[in-house]
PDB file of C-alpha atoms in Angstrom:
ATOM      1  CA  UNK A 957      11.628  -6.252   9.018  1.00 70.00           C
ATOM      2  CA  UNK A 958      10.563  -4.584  12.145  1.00 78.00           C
ATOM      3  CA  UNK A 959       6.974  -4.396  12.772  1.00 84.00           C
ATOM      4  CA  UNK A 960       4.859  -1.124  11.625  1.00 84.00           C
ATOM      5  CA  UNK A 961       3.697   0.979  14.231  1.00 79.00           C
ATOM      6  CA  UNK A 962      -0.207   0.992  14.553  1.00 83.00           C
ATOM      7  CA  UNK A 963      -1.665   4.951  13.594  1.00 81.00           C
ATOM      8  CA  UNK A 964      -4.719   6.397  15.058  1.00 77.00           C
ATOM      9  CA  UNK A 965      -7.447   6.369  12.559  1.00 77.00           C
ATOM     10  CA  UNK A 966      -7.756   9.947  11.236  1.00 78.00           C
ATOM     11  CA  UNK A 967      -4.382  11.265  12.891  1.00 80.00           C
ATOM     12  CA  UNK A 968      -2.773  13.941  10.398  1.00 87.00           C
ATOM     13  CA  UNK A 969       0.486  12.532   9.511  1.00 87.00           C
ATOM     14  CA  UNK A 970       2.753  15.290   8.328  1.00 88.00           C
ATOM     15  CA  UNK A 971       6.706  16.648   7.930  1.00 90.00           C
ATOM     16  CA  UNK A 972       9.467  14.121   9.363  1.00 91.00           C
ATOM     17  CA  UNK A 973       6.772  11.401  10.144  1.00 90.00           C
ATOM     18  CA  UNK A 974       4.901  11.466   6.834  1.00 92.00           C
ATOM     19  CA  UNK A 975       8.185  11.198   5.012  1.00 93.00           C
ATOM     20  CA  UNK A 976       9.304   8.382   7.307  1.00 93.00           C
ATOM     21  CA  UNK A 977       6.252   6.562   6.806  1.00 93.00           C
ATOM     22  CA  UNK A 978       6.362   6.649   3.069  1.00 95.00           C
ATOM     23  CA  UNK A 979      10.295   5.382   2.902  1.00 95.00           C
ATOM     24  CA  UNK A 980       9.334   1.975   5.052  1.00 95.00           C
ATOM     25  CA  UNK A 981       5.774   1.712   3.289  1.00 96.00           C
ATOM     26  CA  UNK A 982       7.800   1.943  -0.234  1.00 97.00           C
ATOM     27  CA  UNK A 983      10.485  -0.224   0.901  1.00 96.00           C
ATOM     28  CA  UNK A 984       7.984  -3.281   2.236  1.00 96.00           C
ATOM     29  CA  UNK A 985       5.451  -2.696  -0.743  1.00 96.00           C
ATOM     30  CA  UNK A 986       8.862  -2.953  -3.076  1.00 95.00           C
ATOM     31  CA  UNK A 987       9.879  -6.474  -1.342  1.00 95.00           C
ATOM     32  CA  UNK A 988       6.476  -7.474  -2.147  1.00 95.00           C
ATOM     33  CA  UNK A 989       3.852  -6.580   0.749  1.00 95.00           C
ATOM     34  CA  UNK A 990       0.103  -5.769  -0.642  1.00 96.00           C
ATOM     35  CA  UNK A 991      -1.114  -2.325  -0.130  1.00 96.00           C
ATOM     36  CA  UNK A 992      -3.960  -4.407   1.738  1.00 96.00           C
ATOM     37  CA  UNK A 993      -1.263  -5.864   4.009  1.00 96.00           C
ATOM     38  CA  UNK A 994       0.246  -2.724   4.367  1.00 96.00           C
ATOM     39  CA  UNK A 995      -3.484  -0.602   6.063  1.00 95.00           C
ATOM     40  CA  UNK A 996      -4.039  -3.532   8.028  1.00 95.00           C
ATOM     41  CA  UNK A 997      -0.397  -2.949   9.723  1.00 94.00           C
ATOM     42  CA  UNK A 998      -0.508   0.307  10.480  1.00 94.00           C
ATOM     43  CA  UNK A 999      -4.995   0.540  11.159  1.00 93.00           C
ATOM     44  CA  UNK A1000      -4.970   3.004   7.928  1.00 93.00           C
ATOM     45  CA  UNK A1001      -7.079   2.820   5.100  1.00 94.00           C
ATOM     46  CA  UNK A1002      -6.249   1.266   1.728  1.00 96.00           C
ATOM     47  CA  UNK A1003      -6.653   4.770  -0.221  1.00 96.00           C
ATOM     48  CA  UNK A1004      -4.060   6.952   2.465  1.00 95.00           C
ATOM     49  CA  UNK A1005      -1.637   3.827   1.762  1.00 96.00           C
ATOM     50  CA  UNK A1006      -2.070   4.181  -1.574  1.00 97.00           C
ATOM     51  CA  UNK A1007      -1.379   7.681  -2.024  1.00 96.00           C
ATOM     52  CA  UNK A1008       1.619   7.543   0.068  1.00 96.00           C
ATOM     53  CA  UNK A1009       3.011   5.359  -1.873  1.00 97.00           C
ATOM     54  CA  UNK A1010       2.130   7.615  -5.267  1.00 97.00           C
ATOM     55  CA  UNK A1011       3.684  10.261  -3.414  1.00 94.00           C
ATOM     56  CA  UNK A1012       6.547   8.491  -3.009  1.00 94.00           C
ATOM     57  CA  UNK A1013       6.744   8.145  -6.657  1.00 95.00           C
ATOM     58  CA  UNK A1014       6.150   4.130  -5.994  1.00 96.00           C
ATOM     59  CA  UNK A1015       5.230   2.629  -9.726  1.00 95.00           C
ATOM     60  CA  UNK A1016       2.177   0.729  -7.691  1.00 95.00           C
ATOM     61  CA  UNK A1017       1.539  -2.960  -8.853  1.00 92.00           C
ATOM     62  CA  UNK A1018      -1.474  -4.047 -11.047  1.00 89.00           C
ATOM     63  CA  UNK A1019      -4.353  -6.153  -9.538  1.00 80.00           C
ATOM     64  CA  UNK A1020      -3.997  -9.423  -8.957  1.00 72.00           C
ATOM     65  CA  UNK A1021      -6.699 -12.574  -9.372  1.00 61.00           C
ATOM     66  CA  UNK A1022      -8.281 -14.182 -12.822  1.00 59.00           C
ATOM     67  CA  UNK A1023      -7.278 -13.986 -15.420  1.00 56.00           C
ATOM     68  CA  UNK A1024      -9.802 -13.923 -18.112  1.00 62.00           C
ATOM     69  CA  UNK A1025      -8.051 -13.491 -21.382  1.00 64.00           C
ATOM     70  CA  UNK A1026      -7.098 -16.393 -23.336  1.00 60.00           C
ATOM     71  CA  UNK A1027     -10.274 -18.289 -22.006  1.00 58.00           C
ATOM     72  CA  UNK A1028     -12.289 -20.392 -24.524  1.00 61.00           C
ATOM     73  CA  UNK A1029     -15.690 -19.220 -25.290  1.00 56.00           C
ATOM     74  CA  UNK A1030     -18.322 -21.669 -26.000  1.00 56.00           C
TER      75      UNK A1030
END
């Protein structure tokens, strides 16, 4: 995939663009790329990212890390 263009921080981001945006963020977060991954590509925050993605009616992933269930407790 083609590298994501960088946005400046607090541009609006609206119409043709905003709908472009959301079809390659959806496609790369699909194929796998973190939400984290995907604001440090394009210099936006993790919250915008994230509701782009809800707007494009992305089912987002659930957190990674630790498990903790199924530990033994002493």
């Amino acid at each position: 995939m083609a590298e994501l263009t960088r946005l400046p921080k607090g541009a609006r981001v609206s119409g043709g663009a905003r709908e472009a945006l959301q079809t390659e963020l959806r496609d790369r977060y699909q194929s796998g790329t973190s939400i984290r991954t995907l604001a440090d590509a394009t210099g936006r925050s993790y919250g915008f990212i994230r509701a782009l993605l809800t707007e494009a009616g992305v089912t987002l992933r659930g957190r990674g890390g630790a498990n903790r269930r199924g530990r033994l407790s002493h």
